[in-house]
mmCIF file of C-alpha atoms and ligand atoms in Angstrom:
data_model
loop_
_atom_site.group_PDB
_atom_site.id
_atom_site.type_symbol
_atom_site.label_atom_id
_atom_site.label_comp_id
_atom_site.label_asym_id
_atom_site.label_seq_id
_atom_site.Cartn_x
_atom_site.Cartn_y
_atom_site.Cartn_z
ATOM 1 C CA MET U 1 102.169 120.821 105.723
ATOM 2 C CA HIS U 2 99.160 120.720 103.609
ATOM 3 C CA GLY U 3 96.559 118.757 103.549
ATOM 4 C CA SER U 4 94.331 119.033 107.222
ATOM 5 C CA SER U 5 96.400 120.507 110.010
ATOM 6 C CA PRO U 6 96.665 119.353 113.412
ATOM 7 C CA PRO U 7 94.735 121.892 115.269
ATOM 8 C CA LEU U 8 96.623 123.477 118.508
ATOM 9 C CA PRO U 9 96.231 122.002 121.528
ATOM 10 C CA GLN U 10 93.015 123.529 123.654
ATOM 11 C CA ARG U 11 95.797 123.609 126.275
ATOM 12 C CA ALA U 12 97.880 125.862 128.152
ATOM 13 C CA PRO U 13 100.687 126.756 127.623
ATOM 14 C CA TRP U 14 100.600 125.932 123.863
ATOM 15 C CA HIS U 15 96.595 126.932 122.716
ATOM 16 C CA GLU U 16 98.168 130.549 121.746
ATOM 17 C CA ILE U 17 101.216 129.846 119.615
ATOM 18 C CA ASP U 18 101.532 130.693 116.507
ATOM 19 C CA LEU U 19 100.165 127.962 114.050
ATOM 20 C CA GLN U 20 103.328 127.999 111.637
ATOM 21 C CA ASP U 21 105.382 127.310 114.749
ATOM 22 C CA TYR U 22 103.760 124.380 115.759
ATOM 23 C CA LEU U 23 103.577 122.885 112.307
ATOM 24 C CA SER U 24 107.831 123.080 112.502
ATOM 25 C CA TRP U 25 110.159 120.501 113.506
ATOM 26 C CA GLY U 26 112.506 122.797 114.970
ATOM 27 C CA TRP U 27 109.968 124.418 117.097
ATOM 28 C CA GLN U 28 108.659 121.044 118.143
ATOM 29 C CA VAL U 29 112.295 119.701 118.935
ATOM 30 C CA LYS U 30 113.746 123.020 120.510
ATOM 31 C CA ASN U 31 110.400 123.319 123.210
ATOM 32 C CA ARG U 32 110.099 120.202 124.601
ATOM 33 C CA VAL U 33 108.887 119.480 127.288
ATOM 34 C CA SER U 34 112.168 118.525 129.474
ATOM 35 C CA GLY U 35 111.619 119.255 133.395
ATOM 36 C CA ALA U 36 108.894 118.159 136.046
ATOM 37 C CA ALA U 37 108.044 121.377 136.433
ATOM 38 C CA GLU U 38 107.148 122.090 132.540
ATOM 39 C CA LEU U 39 105.317 118.635 132.578
ATOM 40 C CA GLU U 40 103.248 120.055 135.947
ATOM 41 C CA GLU U 41 101.679 122.786 133.577
ATOM 42 C CA VAL U 42 100.533 120.197 131.155
ATOM 43 C CA PHE U 43 99.464 117.125 132.669
ATOM 44 C CA ASP U 44 97.684 116.579 136.217
ATOM 45 C CA LEU U 45 100.399 114.717 137.503
ATOM 46 C CA THR U 46 99.961 111.954 140.387
ATOM 47 C CA ASP U 47 102.338 111.715 143.287
ATOM 48 C CA GLU U 48 103.643 108.378 141.563
ATOM 49 C CA GLU U 49 104.285 110.046 138.736
ATOM 50 C CA ARG U 50 106.116 113.053 140.002
ATOM 51 C CA GLN U 51 108.445 110.505 142.161
ATOM 52 C CA GLY U 52 109.014 108.857 139.115
ATOM 53 C CA LEU U 53 110.296 112.142 137.347
ATOM 54 C CA SER U 54 112.738 112.638 140.727
ATOM 55 C CA GLN U 55 113.869 109.008 140.819
ATOM 56 C CA THR U 56 114.417 108.806 136.959
ATOM 57 C CA GLN U 57 116.572 111.741 137.016
ATOM 58 C CA GLY U 58 120.453 110.195 136.040
ATOM 59 C CA VAL U 59 118.621 106.931 134.810
ATOM 60 C CA PHE U 60 117.206 108.203 131.511
ATOM 61 C CA ARG U 61 116.271 111.658 130.308
ATOM 62 C CA PHE U 62 112.792 112.771 130.264
ATOM 63 C CA GLY U 63 111.562 114.896 126.908
ATOM 64 C CA VAL U 64 108.362 114.949 124.833
ATOM 65 C CA THR U 65 107.702 117.233 122.031
ATOM 66 C CA PRO U 66 104.136 119.638 122.676
ATOM 67 C CA TYR U 67 102.484 117.746 119.666
ATOM 68 C CA TYR U 68 103.480 113.779 121.253
ATOM 69 C CA ALA U 69 102.096 115.202 124.827
ATOM 70 C CA SER U 70 98.803 116.798 123.523
ATOM 71 C CA LEU U 71 97.673 113.358 122.092
ATOM 72 C CA ALA U 72 97.734 111.851 125.890
ATOM 73 C CA ASP U 73 95.275 112.720 127.974
ATOM 74 C CA PHE U 74 96.121 115.119 130.693
ATOM 75 C CA SER U 75 94.286 113.929 134.099
ATOM 76 C CA ASN U 76 94.775 109.970 133.355
ATOM 77 C CA PRO U 77 97.734 108.589 134.426
ATOM 78 C CA ASP U 78 97.061 104.986 132.577
ATOM 79 C CA CYS U 79 96.627 106.852 129.370
ATOM 80 C CA PRO U 80 98.250 104.568 126.821
ATOM 81 C CA ILE U 81 100.487 107.874 125.455
ATOM 82 C CA ARG U 82 100.965 109.253 128.426
ATOM 83 C CA ARG U 83 102.333 106.081 129.671
ATOM 84 C CA GLN U 84 105.128 106.106 127.110
ATOM 85 C CA ILE U 85 106.351 109.204 128.114
ATOM 86 C CA VAL U 86 106.039 109.839 131.945
ATOM 87 C CA PRO U 87 108.491 107.862 134.387
ATOM 88 C CA ARG U 88 107.166 105.743 136.927
ATOM 89 C CA PRO U 89 109.512 104.971 139.538
ATOM 90 C CA ALA U 90 109.764 101.541 139.113
ATOM 91 C CA GLU U 91 111.935 102.500 136.318
ATOM 92 C CA ALA U 92 114.483 103.132 138.877
ATOM 93 C CA THR U 93 115.281 99.649 140.312
ATOM 94 C CA VAL U 94 116.940 97.018 138.288
ATOM 95 C CA GLN U 95 115.008 93.499 138.047
ATOM 96 C CA ILE U 96 116.789 90.158 137.758
ATOM 97 C CA GLY U 97 117.978 89.243 134.270
ATOM 98 C CA GLU U 98 117.849 92.991 133.112
ATOM 99 C CA ARG U 99 120.932 94.245 131.378
ATOM 100 C CA ALA U 100 122.471 97.646 130.753
ATOM 101 C CA ASP U 101 123.252 96.048 126.915
ATOM 102 C CA PRO U 102 120.645 93.466 126.566
ATOM 103 C CA LEU U 103 121.288 93.136 123.039
ATOM 104 C CA GLY U 104 125.084 93.007 123.679
ATOM 105 C CA GLU U 105 125.978 96.092 121.300
ATOM 106 C CA GLU U 106 128.947 97.114 122.553
ATOM 107 C CA PRO U 107 130.805 93.701 121.772
ATOM 108 C CA ARG U 108 129.685 94.138 118.342
ATOM 109 C CA GLU U 109 130.701 97.727 117.958
ATOM 110 C CA VAL U 110 133.430 97.289 115.504
ATOM 111 C CA VAL U 111 134.177 100.971 115.431
ATOM 112 C CA PRO U 112 132.885 103.836 117.360
ATOM 113 C CA ASN U 113 128.654 103.965 116.666
ATOM 114 C CA LEU U 114 128.552 101.045 114.326
ATOM 115 C CA VAL U 115 127.033 97.566 115.317
ATOM 116 C CA HIS U 116 127.663 94.675 112.937
ATOM 117 C CA ARG U 117 125.667 91.854 114.380
ATOM 118 C CA TYR U 118 124.607 90.042 110.799
ATOM 119 C CA PRO U 119 126.169 88.886 108.091
ATOM 120 C CA ASP U 120 125.141 91.071 105.927
ATOM 121 C CA ARG U 121 124.045 93.958 107.634
ATOM 122 C CA VAL U 122 124.929 96.988 109.858
ATOM 123 C CA LEU U 123 123.391 99.110 112.348
ATOM 124 C CA LEU U 124 124.737 103.044 112.518
ATOM 125 C CA LEU U 125 123.962 105.087 115.552
ATOM 126 C CA ALA U 126 123.616 108.344 114.405
ATOM 127 C CA THR U 127 122.501 110.343 116.957
ATOM 128 C CA ASP U 128 121.674 109.717 120.558
ATOM 129 C CA ARG U 129 118.697 112.047 120.379
ATOM 130 C CA CYS U 130 115.015 111.938 120.284
ATOM 131 C CA PRO U 131 112.191 113.595 120.018
ATOM 132 C CA VAL U 132 110.388 112.132 122.829
ATOM 133 C CA TYR U 133 112.353 109.683 125.175
ATOM 134 C CA CYS U 134 110.386 106.533 125.505
ATOM 135 C CA ARG U 135 110.041 105.394 128.930
ATOM 136 C CA PHE U 136 110.515 101.948 127.656
ATOM 137 C CA CYS U 137 113.825 102.394 125.339
ATOM 138 C CA THR U 138 115.940 98.962 125.438
ATOM 139 C CA ARG U 139 119.053 101.557 124.091
ATOM 140 C CA ARG U 140 118.737 103.965 127.321
ATOM 141 C CA ARG U 141 122.151 102.664 128.241
ATOM 142 C CA ILE U 142 123.338 105.859 125.445
ATOM 143 C CA VAL U 143 119.954 107.411 124.292
ATOM 144 C CA GLY U 144 119.536 110.714 125.687
ATOM 145 C CA ARG U 145 123.039 110.672 127.620
ATOM 146 C CA VAL U 146 124.923 113.912 125.971
ATOM 147 C CA GLU U 147 122.359 115.170 122.910
ATOM 148 C CA ARG U 148 124.756 114.772 120.176
ATOM 149 C CA GLN U 149 125.077 113.310 116.525
ATOM 150 C CA SER U 150 128.350 111.347 114.948
ATOM 151 C CA THR U 151 131.086 113.674 114.180
ATOM 152 C CA ARG U 152 132.113 113.218 110.369
ATOM 153 C CA ALA U 153 135.653 111.584 111.795
ATOM 154 C CA GLN U 154 133.286 109.383 113.368
ATOM 155 C CA LEU U 155 131.033 108.887 110.393
ATOM 156 C CA ALA U 156 134.005 108.625 107.912
ATOM 157 C CA GLU U 157 135.354 105.477 110.166
ATOM 158 C CA ALA U 158 132.386 103.789 110.006
ATOM 159 C CA PHE U 159 132.121 104.056 105.916
ATOM 160 C CA GLU U 160 135.467 102.914 105.732
ATOM 161 C CA TYR U 161 134.354 100.134 107.779
ATOM 162 C CA ILE U 162 131.548 99.289 105.288
ATOM 163 C CA GLN U 163 133.336 99.731 102.265
ATOM 164 C CA ALA U 164 136.341 97.541 103.143
ATOM 165 C CA HIS U 165 133.796 94.708 103.964
ATOM 166 C CA PRO U 166 131.501 93.788 100.767
ATOM 167 C CA GLN U 167 129.441 91.384 102.302
ATOM 168 C CA ILE U 168 127.301 94.214 103.670
ATOM 169 C CA ARG U 169 124.910 94.615 101.795
ATOM 170 C CA GLU U 170 122.070 96.616 103.503
ATOM 171 C CA VAL U 171 123.121 99.835 106.572
ATOM 172 C CA ILE U 172 120.003 100.761 108.892
ATOM 173 C CA VAL U 173 120.628 103.786 110.133
ATOM 174 C CA SER U 174 119.351 104.488 113.835
ATOM 175 C CA GLY U 175 120.076 106.129 117.480
ATOM 176 C CA GLY U 176 118.410 107.791 119.067
ATOM 177 C CA ASP U 177 116.038 108.977 115.986
ATOM 178 C CA ALA U 178 117.799 109.044 112.784
ATOM 179 C CA LEU U 179 115.545 111.708 111.845
ATOM 180 C CA MET U 180 116.896 114.106 114.270
ATOM 181 C CA LEU U 181 119.670 114.525 111.714
ATOM 182 C CA GLY U 182 118.992 117.439 110.042
ATOM 183 C CA ASN U 183 118.660 117.828 106.736
ATOM 184 C CA ASN U 184 122.288 118.429 105.521
ATOM 185 C CA GLN U 185 123.675 115.680 107.898
ATOM 186 C CA LEU U 186 121.042 113.413 106.293
ATOM 187 C CA ARG U 187 122.144 113.931 103.260
ATOM 188 C CA TYR U 188 125.649 113.798 103.840
ATOM 189 C CA VAL U 189 125.118 110.298 105.693
ATOM 190 C CA LEU U 190 122.742 108.955 102.933
ATOM 191 C CA SER U 191 125.282 110.009 99.911
ATOM 192 C CA GLN U 192 128.338 108.216 101.602
ATOM 193 C CA ILE U 193 126.215 104.842 101.808
ATOM 194 C CA ARG U 194 125.193 105.062 98.808
ATOM 195 C CA SER U 195 128.526 105.945 97.368
ATOM 196 C CA ILE U 196 129.450 102.595 98.368
ATOM 197 C CA PRO U 197 128.572 100.177 95.180
ATOM 198 C CA HIS U 198 127.779 97.189 97.390
ATOM 199 C CA VAL U 199 125.277 98.299 99.462
ATOM 200 C CA ASP U 200 122.051 97.465 98.483
ATOM 201 C CA ILE U 201 119.046 98.708 101.116
ATOM 202 C CA ILE U 202 119.273 101.412 103.372
ATOM 203 C CA ARG U 203 116.981 101.476 106.609
ATOM 204 C CA ILE U 204 116.016 104.357 108.434
ATOM 205 C CA ALA U 205 115.172 104.079 111.921
ATOM 206 C CA THR U 206 112.251 106.529 113.002
ATOM 207 C CA ARG U 207 109.816 107.386 115.739
ATOM 208 C CA MET U 208 109.396 110.831 113.845
ATOM 209 C CA PRO U 209 105.625 110.036 112.489
ATOM 210 C CA VAL U 210 104.508 109.294 115.741
ATOM 211 C CA THR U 211 106.080 111.790 118.183
ATOM 212 C CA CYS U 212 106.744 114.731 115.804
ATOM 213 C CA PRO U 213 105.324 114.110 112.166
ATOM 214 C CA MET U 214 106.138 117.982 110.846
ATOM 215 C CA ARG U 215 109.524 116.344 110.329
ATOM 216 C CA ILE U 216 108.385 114.579 107.693
ATOM 217 C CA THR U 217 108.140 117.290 104.710
ATOM 218 C CA ASP U 218 108.076 117.473 101.239
ATOM 219 C CA THR U 219 112.015 117.894 101.302
ATOM 220 C CA LEU U 220 112.168 115.050 103.650
ATOM 221 C CA ALA U 221 110.991 112.715 101.504
ATOM 222 C CA GLU U 222 112.626 114.285 98.342
ATOM 223 C CA ILE U 223 116.179 113.427 100.585
ATOM 224 C CA LEU U 224 115.489 109.568 101.149
ATOM 225 C CA ALA U 225 113.702 108.954 97.546
ATOM 226 C CA ALA U 226 117.090 110.382 96.153
ATOM 227 C CA TYR U 227 119.295 107.990 97.785
ATOM 228 C CA GLY U 228 116.949 104.863 97.669
ATOM 229 C CA PRO U 229 115.897 102.288 98.033
ATOM 230 C CA VAL U 230 115.233 103.643 101.493
ATOM 231 C CA TYR U 231 112.978 101.954 103.936
ATOM 232 C CA VAL U 232 111.768 103.676 106.439
ATOM 233 C CA MET U 233 110.812 101.848 109.967
ATOM 234 C CA THR U 234 108.871 103.715 111.897
ATOM 235 C CA HIS U 235 107.449 102.545 115.299
ATOM 236 C CA PHE U 236 103.704 103.131 116.298
ATOM 237 C CA ASN U 237 102.791 101.503 119.469
ATOM 238 C CA HIS U 238 99.221 102.218 119.662
ATOM 239 C CA PRO U 239 95.500 103.333 117.305
ATOM 240 C CA ALA U 240 95.430 106.911 119.178
ATOM 241 C CA GLU U 241 99.038 107.286 117.776
ATOM 242 C CA HIS U 242 98.027 106.846 114.449
ATOM 243 C CA THR U 243 96.587 110.910 113.898
ATOM 244 C CA SER U 244 95.929 111.859 110.463
ATOM 245 C CA VAL U 245 98.645 113.980 110.485
ATOM 246 C CA ALA U 246 100.755 110.735 111.372
ATOM 247 C CA ALA U 247 98.891 109.422 108.736
ATOM 248 C CA GLN U 248 99.700 112.079 106.122
ATOM 249 C CA ALA U 249 103.433 111.913 107.526
ATOM 250 C CA CYS U 250 102.968 108.254 106.515
ATOM 251 C CA ALA U 251 101.739 108.909 102.845
ATOM 252 C CA ARG U 252 103.952 111.605 102.068
ATOM 253 C CA LEU U 253 107.144 109.247 102.499
ATOM 254 C CA VAL U 254 105.549 106.461 100.543
ATOM 255 C CA ASP U 255 103.993 108.464 97.472
ATOM 256 C CA ALA U 256 107.963 109.702 97.185
ATOM 257 C CA GLY U 257 108.635 106.020 96.629
ATOM 258 C CA VAL U 258 109.874 105.443 100.047
ATOM 259 C CA VAL U 259 108.881 102.194 101.681
ATOM 260 C CA VAL U 260 107.872 102.198 105.473
ATOM 261 C CA TYR U 261 107.569 99.332 107.816
ATOM 262 C CA ASN U 262 106.010 99.653 111.456
ATOM 263 C CA GLN U 263 107.814 97.915 114.413
ATOM 264 C CA SER U 264 105.634 97.677 117.826
ATOM 265 C CA VAL U 265 107.016 97.369 120.983
ATOM 266 C CA LEU U 266 104.738 95.186 123.207
ATOM 267 C CA LEU U 267 104.073 96.760 126.511
ATOM 268 C CA ARG U 268 101.622 96.044 129.406
ATOM 269 C CA GLY U 269 98.546 98.024 129.911
ATOM 270 C CA ILE U 270 99.018 100.153 126.772
ATOM 271 C CA ASN U 271 99.388 97.521 123.831
ATOM 272 C CA ASP U 272 98.900 93.864 125.065
ATOM 273 C CA ASP U 273 96.181 93.408 123.632
ATOM 274 C CA VAL U 274 94.387 91.941 120.692
ATOM 275 C CA GLU U 275 92.089 94.501 119.479
ATOM 276 C CA ILE U 276 94.202 97.366 120.426
ATOM 277 C CA ILE U 277 96.962 95.842 118.258
ATOM 278 C CA ARG U 278 94.709 94.869 115.259
ATOM 279 C CA GLU U 279 93.167 98.523 115.128
ATOM 280 C CA LEU U 280 96.588 99.676 115.298
ATOM 281 C CA ASN U 281 97.194 97.717 112.257
ATOM 282 C CA ARG U 282 94.595 98.174 110.129
ATOM 283 C CA ARG U 283 94.742 101.677 110.222
ATOM 284 C CA LEU U 284 98.576 101.387 109.435
ATOM 285 C CA VAL U 285 97.990 99.210 106.436
ATOM 286 C CA ARG U 286 95.415 101.879 105.290
ATOM 287 C CA SER U 287 97.668 104.529 105.167
ATOM 288 C CA ARG U 288 100.216 101.791 103.366
ATOM 289 C CA VAL U 289 102.432 100.828 106.167
ATOM 290 C CA THR U 290 103.172 97.292 106.320
ATOM 291 C CA PRO U 291 103.447 95.882 110.172
ATOM 292 C CA TYR U 292 107.068 93.712 110.849
ATOM 293 C CA TYR U 293 107.397 93.083 113.813
ATOM 294 C CA LEU U 294 105.570 93.010 116.901
ATOM 295 C CA HIS U 295 108.478 92.806 119.605
ATOM 296 C CA GLN U 296 108.805 90.980 122.385
ATOM 297 C CA CYS U 297 109.948 93.908 125.269
ATOM 298 C CA ASP U 298 113.976 93.778 125.739
ATOM 299 C CA LEU U 299 115.579 92.886 129.379
ATOM 300 C CA ALA U 300 116.627 96.642 129.410
ATOM 301 C CA GLU U 301 116.858 97.876 132.584
ATOM 302 C CA GLY U 302 114.277 99.276 134.723
ATOM 303 C CA ILE U 303 111.369 98.544 132.337
ATOM 304 C CA GLU U 304 110.045 95.137 134.006
ATOM 305 C CA HIS U 305 106.845 97.103 134.542
ATOM 306 C CA PHE U 306 106.488 97.236 130.935
ATOM 307 C CA ARG U 307 107.326 93.703 129.992
ATOM 308 C CA THR U 308 104.907 91.430 129.091
ATOM 309 C CA PRO U 309 104.735 87.110 129.058
ATOM 310 C CA LEU U 310 105.765 85.451 125.889
ATOM 311 C CA SER U 311 102.287 83.599 125.854
ATOM 312 C CA THR U 312 100.597 87.434 125.724
ATOM 313 C CA GLY U 313 102.381 87.875 122.183
ATOM 314 C CA LEU U 314 101.417 84.740 120.787
ATOM 315 C CA GLY U 315 98.218 85.091 121.997
ATOM 316 C CA ILE U 316 97.614 88.267 120.063
ATOM 317 C CA ILE U 317 99.140 86.680 116.727
ATOM 318 C CA ASP U 318 96.886 83.632 117.359
ATOM 319 C CA GLY U 319 94.011 86.441 117.425
ATOM 320 C CA LEU U 320 95.156 87.991 114.029
ATOM 321 C CA ARG U 321 95.967 85.252 111.858
ATOM 322 C CA GLY U 322 93.102 83.699 109.686
ATOM 323 C CA HIS U 323 90.929 86.726 111.705
ATOM 324 C CA SER U 324 92.221 89.316 109.790
ATOM 325 C CA SER U 325 94.630 90.260 106.278
ATOM 326 C CA GLY U 326 97.764 88.713 106.398
ATOM 327 C CA LEU U 327 98.873 92.317 105.480
ATOM 328 C CA MET U 328 97.851 92.943 109.461
ATOM 329 C CA VAL U 329 100.042 90.274 111.217
ATOM 330 C CA PRO U 330 103.292 91.080 111.760
ATOM 331 C CA GLN U 331 106.229 88.664 113.066
ATOM 332 C CA LEU U 332 106.101 87.985 117.071
ATOM 333 C CA CYS U 333 109.825 89.082 117.600
ATOM 334 C CA VAL U 334 112.298 88.320 120.442
ATOM 335 C CA ASP U 335 115.834 89.682 120.426
ATOM 336 C CA VAL U 336 117.198 87.230 122.771
ATOM 337 C CA PRO U 337 119.611 88.447 125.444
ATOM 338 C CA GLY U 338 123.397 89.065 124.774
ATOM 339 C CA GLY U 339 123.135 89.758 121.303
ATOM 340 C CA LEU U 340 122.724 86.374 119.355
ATOM 341 C CA GLY U 341 120.185 87.456 116.986
ATOM 342 C CA LYS U 342 116.215 88.064 116.916
ATOM 343 C CA VAL U 343 113.920 84.951 116.568
ATOM 344 C CA THR U 344 110.655 84.982 115.649
ATOM 345 C CA LEU U 345 107.686 83.123 117.603
ATOM 346 C CA VAL U 346 104.628 81.491 116.046
ATOM 347 C CA PRO U 347 101.598 80.239 117.955
ATOM 348 C CA GLU U 348 101.464 75.922 117.760
ATOM 349 C CA TRP U 349 99.278 75.100 115.011
ATOM 350 C CA VAL U 350 100.769 71.801 114.438
ATOM 351 C CA VAL U 351 98.743 69.163 116.555
ATOM 352 C CA SER U 352 100.952 66.080 115.525
ATOM 353 C CA GLN U 353 102.955 64.432 113.212
ATOM 354 C CA LYS U 354 103.847 61.085 112.164
ATOM 355 C CA GLY U 355 105.527 60.028 109.273
ATOM 356 C CA ARG U 356 104.556 62.183 105.940
ATOM 357 C CA SER U 357 101.478 63.152 107.749
ATOM 358 C CA THR U 358 100.847 66.569 109.832
ATOM 359 C CA THR U 359 97.853 67.821 111.178
ATOM 360 C CA PHE U 360 97.374 71.381 112.101
ATOM 361 C CA ARG U 361 94.771 73.225 113.294
ATOM 362 C CA THR U 362 93.337 76.409 111.544
ATOM 363 C CA TYR U 363 92.240 79.971 112.886
ATOM 364 C CA THR U 364 88.641 78.344 113.020
ATOM 365 C CA GLY U 365 89.555 75.564 115.237
ATOM 366 C CA GLU U 366 89.129 72.822 112.977
ATOM 367 C CA THR U 367 92.084 70.468 112.096
ATOM 368 C CA ALA U 368 93.330 69.399 108.763
ATOM 369 C CA GLU U 369 95.965 67.312 107.457
ATOM 370 C CA TYR U 370 98.700 67.310 105.354
ATOM 371 C CA LEU U 371 100.754 65.009 103.386
ATOM 372 C CA ASP U 372 104.342 65.316 102.525
ATOM 373 C CA PRO U 373 105.593 63.944 99.084
ATOM 374 C CA SER U 374 106.664 59.999 99.296
ATOM 375 C CA GLU U 375 110.082 60.826 98.203
HETATM 376 C C1 PLP G 401 117.690 94.258 114.546
HETATM 377 C C2 PLP G 401 119.025 94.249 114.015
HETATM 378 C C3 PLP G 401 119.224 94.052 112.691
HETATM 379 C C4 PLP G 401 118.005 94.292 111.728
HETATM 380 O O1 PLP G 401 117.455 92.946 112.157
HETATM 381 P P1 PLP G 401 116.158 92.383 110.855
HETATM 382 O O2 PLP G 401 115.996 91.035 111.158
HETATM 383 O O3 PLP G 401 116.639 92.385 109.348
HETATM 384 O O4 PLP G 401 114.995 93.704 110.907
HETATM 385 C C5 PLP G 401 120.446 94.671 112.488
HETATM 386 N N1 PLP G 401 121.410 94.178 113.097
HETATM 387 C C6 PLP G 401 121.206 94.239 113.999
HETATM 388 C C7 PLP G 401 122.498 94.589 115.257
HETATM 389 C C8 PLP G 401 119.828 94.585 115.279
HETATM 390 O O5 PLP G 401 119.429 94.751 116.207
HETATM 391 S S1 SF4 G 402 112.437 107.078 119.546
HETATM 392 FE FE1 SF4 G 402 113.534 105.074 119.706
HETATM 393 S S2 SF4 G 402 115.513 105.503 120.689
HETATM 394 FE FE2 SF4 G 402 114.583 107.486 120.910
HETATM 395 S S3 SF4 G 402 113.947 107.323 123.299
HETATM 396 FE FE3 SF4 G 402 111.775 106.365 122.047
HETATM 397 S S4 SF4 G 402 112.604 103.729 121.577
HETATM 398 FE FE4 SF4 G 402 114.077 104.907 122.261
#
């Protein structure tokens, strides 16, 4: 990495390792903290966290890169980074309404690991691995289960399907974290997709700029740019994740010609506050990343303690629209249960409607009338 390097964490077990190692994504992934005993060396765990770690074994994998763990508060269990990393016992309980497959992906899996829900785009789940297993993950039924990527034979089936369906204009490469694929495998996947003439857009879904920004090397940026247009959808949830290294990772992509968008998930006690989202989006836009969706938490099993009511998200959008640059206002998105698709919600701006006349309230609370054309 060039520019300013992240300092080594000032804390055991990482304060004495080689900085070059620390800055390599391979080292970060290989040295993930992946068990309770190891985490005990890093954080001062509470009893509730210890119970969470033991009760979620077999429910959803635990794992975090040294880099991402070092962003958390070692002593405060309510730290917004730490809450994304360390399971709580509530995760082991399925609440009413929750589903293993909240987005109905399995019925729409047309060939292994390829989900075709919308007419013109498909979702390729190319790996089940992630550098950090986020406690609120919606795809927890498959993510981290076996830690492997699709085989070339499985991928070949997916490419054949895309080839045979000319209505497909966009391929979203996701997982898991799509950038857990090594450079060679990634080149292979991108080149195969790009060789299909009717595909316009390749989208890459990755949390690497957040959880392991070392992955975003110059070589990676060159690979992505070579198969453009490539859109990278990343996933920052909190301003504390937007470190200078993370900002550099985003800049490296944008400089190479990759378009970068962000999707956040609204999480109770972590970012369910207009000032937190405003600060996050301000930083993102400054680093040339556009906020795309603010996702309502899905009805995945065991994550009710992260969910907010729909009114919270609407209140956040209301607090942003007009008060902040429109570049910083994402769409509030609900992926409705059962896999019927995403919908977006906006606060109620229309006060009344009569004939040709619509009365709006504006961000200042004033009202104004708009008249439709007479014809
Ligand atoms: C979210 C999603 C997409 C992309 O939706 P956009 O609204 O275009 O961002 C496509 N396919 C599946 C299966 C999805 O879940
Ligand atoms: S990076 Fe994405 S897929 Fe992986 S655990 Fe986090 S939310 Fe789930």
